[in-house]
Every structure is written in structure tokens, then in C-alpha cells.
Coordinates of C-alpha atoms and ligand atoms in Angstrom, one line a residue:
M1 CA 0.2 -0.1 0.2
I2 CA 1.6 3.2 -1.5
F3 CA 0.4 6.8 -0.5
D4 CA 2.3 9.5 -3.0
S5 CA 2.9 12.8 -1.2
H6 CA 3.8 14.9 -4.1
A7 CA 2.3 14.2 -7.7
H8 CA 1.0 16.5 -10.4
Y9 CA -1.6 14.4 -12.2
D10 CA -3.1 18.1 -13.5
D11 CA 0.3 17.9 -15.6
E12 CA -1.0 18.0 -19.4
S13 CA 1.7 14.9 -20.0
F14 CA -1.4 12.7 -18.3
N15 CA -3.9 14.9 -20.6
E16 CA -4.3 11.8 -23.2
D17 CA -4.4 9.1 -20.7
R18 CA -5.4 10.8 -17.1
E19 CA -8.2 8.3 -16.3
V20 CA -6.4 5.2 -17.3
I21 CA -3.4 5.8 -15.6
L22 CA -5.6 6.8 -12.0
K23 CA -7.3 3.5 -12.2
N24 CA -3.9 1.7 -13.1
I25 CA -1.7 2.9 -9.8
Q26 CA -4.8 2.1 -7.7
E27 CA -4.8 -1.5 -9.2
N28 CA -1.0 -1.8 -8.8
G29 CA -1.6 -0.9 -4.6
V30 CA -1.5 3.0 -4.4
I31 CA -4.3 4.0 -2.0
G32 CA -3.6 7.6 -1.7
V33 CA -2.4 10.8 -3.7
L34 CA -2.0 14.2 -2.7
N35 CA -2.0 16.2 -5.9
C36 CA 0.0 19.7 -5.5
G37 CA -0.7 22.8 -7.4
A38 CA 2.1 24.6 -8.6
D39 CA 0.4 27.7 -10.4
L40 CA -3.2 29.0 -10.2
D41 CA -4.7 26.3 -12.9
G42 CA -2.7 23.9 -11.2
V43 CA -4.6 24.6 -7.5
K44 CA -7.8 24.7 -9.3
D45 CA -7.0 21.2 -11.5
S46 CA -5.9 19.9 -8.2
I47 CA -9.2 20.8 -6.0
N48 CA -11.3 19.2 -9.1
L49 CA -9.3 16.0 -9.1
A50 CA -9.6 15.7 -5.5
N51 CA -13.2 16.1 -5.8
K52 CA -13.6 13.6 -8.4
Y53 CA -11.5 10.9 -7.1
D54 CA -11.8 9.5 -3.4
F55 CA -8.2 8.7 -3.3
I56 CA -7.2 12.0 -4.4
Y57 CA -6.6 14.9 -1.7
A58 CA -5.2 18.5 -2.8
A59 CA -2.4 20.8 -1.3
I60 CA -2.8 24.3 -2.8
G61 CA -0.2 26.8 -3.2
I62 CA 2.3 28.7 -6.1
H63 CA 5.4 27.1 -7.0
P64 CA 8.9 30.1 -6.7
S65 CA 8.8 29.6 -10.6
D66 CA 5.3 31.6 -10.9
C67 CA 5.1 32.9 -7.6
E68 CA 4.8 36.9 -9.0
I69 CA 1.2 36.3 -9.0
V70 CA 1.2 35.8 -4.9
N71 CA -0.7 38.7 -3.1
K72 CA -2.9 39.4 -0.6
E73 CA -6.3 38.4 -2.5
L74 CA -4.7 35.5 -3.8
M75 CA -4.1 34.3 -0.3
D76 CA -8.1 35.3 0.6
E77 CA -9.0 33.2 -2.4
F78 CA -7.0 30.4 -1.1
K79 CA -8.5 30.7 2.1
K80 CA -12.2 30.4 0.9
Y81 CA -11.0 27.6 -1.1
Y82 CA -10.0 25.9 1.6
N83 CA -13.0 26.6 4.1
E84 CA -15.2 25.4 1.0
N85 CA -13.2 22.0 0.7
N86 CA -12.4 19.5 3.0
K87 CA -9.9 17.6 0.7
I88 CA -7.5 20.4 0.9
K89 CA -4.8 19.1 3.2
A90 CA -1.6 21.2 2.9
I91 CA 0.0 24.6 1.2
G92 CA 2.1 23.9 -1.4
E93 CA 4.1 23.8 -3.4
I94 CA 5.5 26.8 -2.2
G95 CA 9.5 27.5 -1.6
L96 CA 12.2 29.1 -3.5
D97 CA 14.3 28.0 -6.9
Y98 CA 17.3 29.6 -7.4
Y99 CA 18.4 27.2 -10.1
W100 CA 16.7 28.7 -13.0
D101 CA 18.2 32.0 -14.2
E102 CA 14.4 32.9 -15.5
N103 CA 12.9 32.6 -12.4
P104 CA 11.5 35.6 -10.7
S105 CA 14.0 37.7 -8.6
K106 CA 15.2 36.2 -4.6
E107 CA 13.4 39.1 -3.3
I108 CA 10.2 38.2 -4.8
Q109 CA 10.6 34.5 -4.0
K110 CA 11.2 34.9 -0.3
E111 CA 8.2 37.5 -0.1
A112 CA 6.1 34.7 -1.7
F113 CA 6.9 32.2 0.3
R114 CA 6.5 34.1 3.5
M115 CA 2.9 35.0 2.8
Q116 CA 2.4 31.4 2.0
M117 CA 3.8 30.5 5.1
N118 CA 1.2 32.7 6.7
L119 CA -1.4 31.3 5.2
A120 CA -0.1 27.8 5.8
R121 CA 0.1 29.3 10.0
E122 CA -3.4 30.8 9.9
L123 CA -5.3 28.1 8.7
K124 CA -3.2 25.3 10.9
L125 CA -1.9 23.4 7.5
P126 CA 1.2 21.5 6.8
V127 CA 3.3 22.9 3.7
I128 CA 5.1 21.4 1.0
I129 CA 8.5 22.8 0.2
H130 CA 10.4 23.1 -2.7
D131 CA 13.9 23.9 -2.3
R132 CA 16.5 24.1 -5.2
D133 CA 19.8 25.4 -4.9
A134 CA 18.5 27.6 -2.0
H135 CA 19.0 25.4 1.5
K136 CA 20.0 28.7 3.1
D137 CA 17.3 31.0 2.9
T138 CA 15.0 28.1 3.2
L139 CA 16.0 27.0 6.3
E140 CA 15.9 30.9 7.5
I141 CA 12.2 31.2 6.5
M142 CA 11.3 28.0 7.9
K143 CA 12.6 29.2 11.2
E144 CA 10.9 32.3 11.2
F145 CA 7.8 30.0 11.1
K146 CA 8.4 27.8 13.9
D147 CA 5.0 26.5 14.6
V148 CA 5.0 25.8 11.0
T149 CA 5.7 21.9 10.0
G150 CA 5.4 20.0 6.3
V151 CA 7.7 18.2 4.4
V152 CA 10.6 19.3 2.2
H153 CA 9.9 17.5 -1.0
C154 CA 12.2 15.9 -3.3
F155 CA 14.8 16.5 -0.4
S156 CA 18.3 17.4 -2.2
G157 CA 20.0 18.7 0.7
S158 CA 22.9 17.4 2.9
V159 CA 22.4 14.9 5.8
E160 CA 22.9 18.1 8.2
F161 CA 20.3 20.0 6.6
A162 CA 18.3 16.8 6.9
K163 CA 18.8 16.9 10.5
E164 CA 18.0 20.7 10.6
C165 CA 14.9 20.2 9.4
V166 CA 13.6 17.1 11.2
K167 CA 14.5 19.0 14.1
M168 CA 12.3 21.4 13.5
G169 CA 9.1 19.1 12.8
Y170 CA 9.6 18.2 9.3
Y171 CA 9.3 15.3 7.3
I172 CA 12.0 14.5 4.5
G173 CA 10.5 13.4 1.1
I174 CA 12.3 10.8 -1.1
G175 CA 11.5 9.9 -4.6
G176 CA 12.8 8.6 -7.8
V177 CA 16.6 10.2 -7.5
L178 CA 17.1 7.4 -4.4
T179 CA 17.4 5.0 -7.1
F180 CA 19.6 7.0 -9.7
K181 CA 23.4 5.7 -9.5
N182 CA 25.1 8.9 -9.2
A183 CA 22.8 10.0 -6.3
K184 CA 25.3 9.8 -2.8
V185 CA 23.7 12.3 -0.7
I186 CA 20.5 11.1 -0.7
K187 CA 21.3 7.8 0.2
E188 CA 23.3 8.7 3.0
V189 CA 20.5 11.0 4.2
V190 CA 17.9 8.1 4.2
K191 CA 20.5 5.8 6.0
E192 CA 20.8 8.6 8.6
I193 CA 17.2 10.1 9.2
E194 CA 14.9 7.7 11.3
M195 CA 12.0 5.8 9.3
D196 CA 9.3 7.9 11.3
R197 CA 10.4 11.2 9.3
I198 CA 10.8 9.5 5.4
L199 CA 7.7 10.2 3.2
L200 CA 7.9 8.8 -0.4
E201 CA 6.7 10.7 -3.5
T202 CA 7.0 10.5 -6.9
D203 CA 7.0 14.6 -8.6
C204 CA 5.3 13.0 -11.3
P205 CA 5.4 13.5 -14.5
Y206 CA 8.9 14.2 -13.5
M207 CA 11.9 12.2 -11.2
A208 CA 10.6 8.8 -12.7
P209 CA 13.0 6.2 -11.0
T210 CA 15.5 3.9 -12.3
P211 CA 14.5 2.0 -14.9
Y212 CA 12.1 4.5 -15.8
R213 CA 14.4 7.4 -15.3
G214 CA 14.0 10.0 -18.1
K215 CA 10.2 8.8 -19.0
R216 CA 6.8 10.0 -17.6
N217 CA 6.6 8.9 -13.9
Q218 CA 3.4 7.6 -12.0
S219 CA 2.7 6.8 -8.5
D220 CA 3.2 3.1 -8.3
Y221 CA 6.8 3.5 -9.6
I222 CA 7.6 4.5 -5.7
N223 CA 7.8 0.4 -5.5
F224 CA 11.5 1.2 -6.8
V225 CA 12.2 3.6 -4.1
V226 CA 10.4 1.3 -1.6
E227 CA 13.1 -1.3 -2.7
K228 CA 16.0 1.1 -2.3
I229 CA 14.9 2.3 1.1
M230 CA 14.5 -1.5 1.8
E231 CA 18.3 -2.1 1.3
I232 CA 19.5 1.0 2.6
K233 CA 17.7 0.4 5.7
G234 CA 17.7 -3.4 6.1
I235 CA 14.0 -3.5 7.0
S236 CA 10.8 -5.4 5.0
K237 CA 8.9 -3.8 2.0
E238 CA 5.7 -4.0 4.7
D239 CA 7.9 -2.0 7.3
V240 CA 8.9 0.7 4.4
E241 CA 5.2 0.9 3.4
N242 CA 3.2 0.9 6.7
I243 CA 5.7 3.8 8.0
T244 CA 5.9 6.4 5.5
L245 CA 1.8 5.4 5.2
Q246 CA 1.4 6.3 8.8
N247 CA 3.9 9.5 8.2
T248 CA 1.7 10.8 5.4
K249 CA -1.5 10.4 7.1
K250 CA -0.3 11.9 10.5
L251 CA 1.1 15.0 8.9
F252 CA -1.6 15.6 6.3
D253 CA -4.4 14.8 9.0
I254 CA -6.3 12.0 6.4
Ligands
ZN1 ZN1 6.2 19.6 -7.3

């Protein structure tokens, strides 16, 4: 039984066969999916998917790449969505992405991140944090909101950074990268972090694990990530699945 804590089934790459894939993954043991908004359409589509499918839940948030649109009016609109829909379980994905030059400036990204952290605090919801090449500033803002927790998704930091996040009550999102041959640091992170802090995720359609690396990802491919965790931790498949499932349910109040 797998719960995918981070997916984008609203993505256009699923337009041709979304229904089929969502049926397939359920047949292959996926019992839950948290679909994360990244832009405004993504937020609305995530809510629609959650309304249509029992096993899908929604997170609402604006990704750093699109964060110029974050303002007070939008936060009020998000509040309205939340009050009208009990399948919205988190604010995300939000955060900082300094990798792409064409992204909004660091200042704009930080401002949008803070506004959405504030919203999470107000609604008492967990956050789904996207951090790419911005560990220091991400941690700084996380520390400003000590009463907010969540998951650092597609974790790409060091063991030390992971430990800092855990200390602050955060979970570590582990996906396809763990299966990549050259991914050494994330294997260290999984080794060092307790199982009760790990969430499984795809970030599909992106980040497909080996042997599907480079292809479109889907939630049942998490099985390859589970295998890698079994190997690193020396525990059974059932333990990996059960513990991560409990972690997901606890964090998102499902
Ligand atoms: Zn994502």
C-alpha cells in the first residue's frame, strides 16, 4: 500500500490517458495521492481531481517559478477554497528555486514564500516545501515560522540540513532520485534519518526512478524507491510501506 505524497496529475502530459493511469495505479497498490498545485490552474485542477477521485487529496500553493502572482487577494482566495473544501490538506508547493535564471528574483520568491507560510500558519495546515539550490534561505524562512511544519519535498540537501529540518518537525520527501546510480548524498540522508520522518513521493510526471529514468513518472513506480529504502535500512517492504503511510496520514491529517 503506497501513498504518493507529491504528484502533479493535472500536468498536461496526462491529458491523453489520465483516467487510465489513475485506475492503473490503484490496481497496483496506490491507495492515496496528494496532488500539489504549482500555479493557479494547477491549484484549481488539484481541487477538481480531489473532488472527482476519493483517493486523491489536494495541496494548494504557488511554486517559486510562478510566484509573482502571490499577493494578499490570492491568499484570501486560497482561504475561501480551503473553507469550501475538506480535501485540501496542505499549502504547497511553495519555497525557493535559485536554479533557473529566468525565475523571479530572490526577493520576490522570499516574499511569496513568507506570505504562503503565513497562510499555512493561519489555516493550521502543513506545508510542502520546494527547495532547489536555496538551502540556506529556505532554512532561514522555515525558522521564522516555528509553529509551521511539513515536508521538504524531493529532498536535495546534505545530511546536516536534513537533520536540521527534522529537528524543526519536518519530514523528508524521498522519490525517484534515490534510485539513481550517481545519487550518493540522498542515500546517506535516508541512512541517517529515522523512518518515522520519511515520506514517499513521485513528483510525477517528473523524477521517474530507475529503470524508467527520463520517462513519465507515475505513483506505482514508487515501488522502486521502496526497494532502495529496504536495501539501505535493512527492513521489510511492509515496514517501509506501513511506516511511510502512517507518516503521511499523520502529517496531512488524513
Ligand atoms: Zn512538484
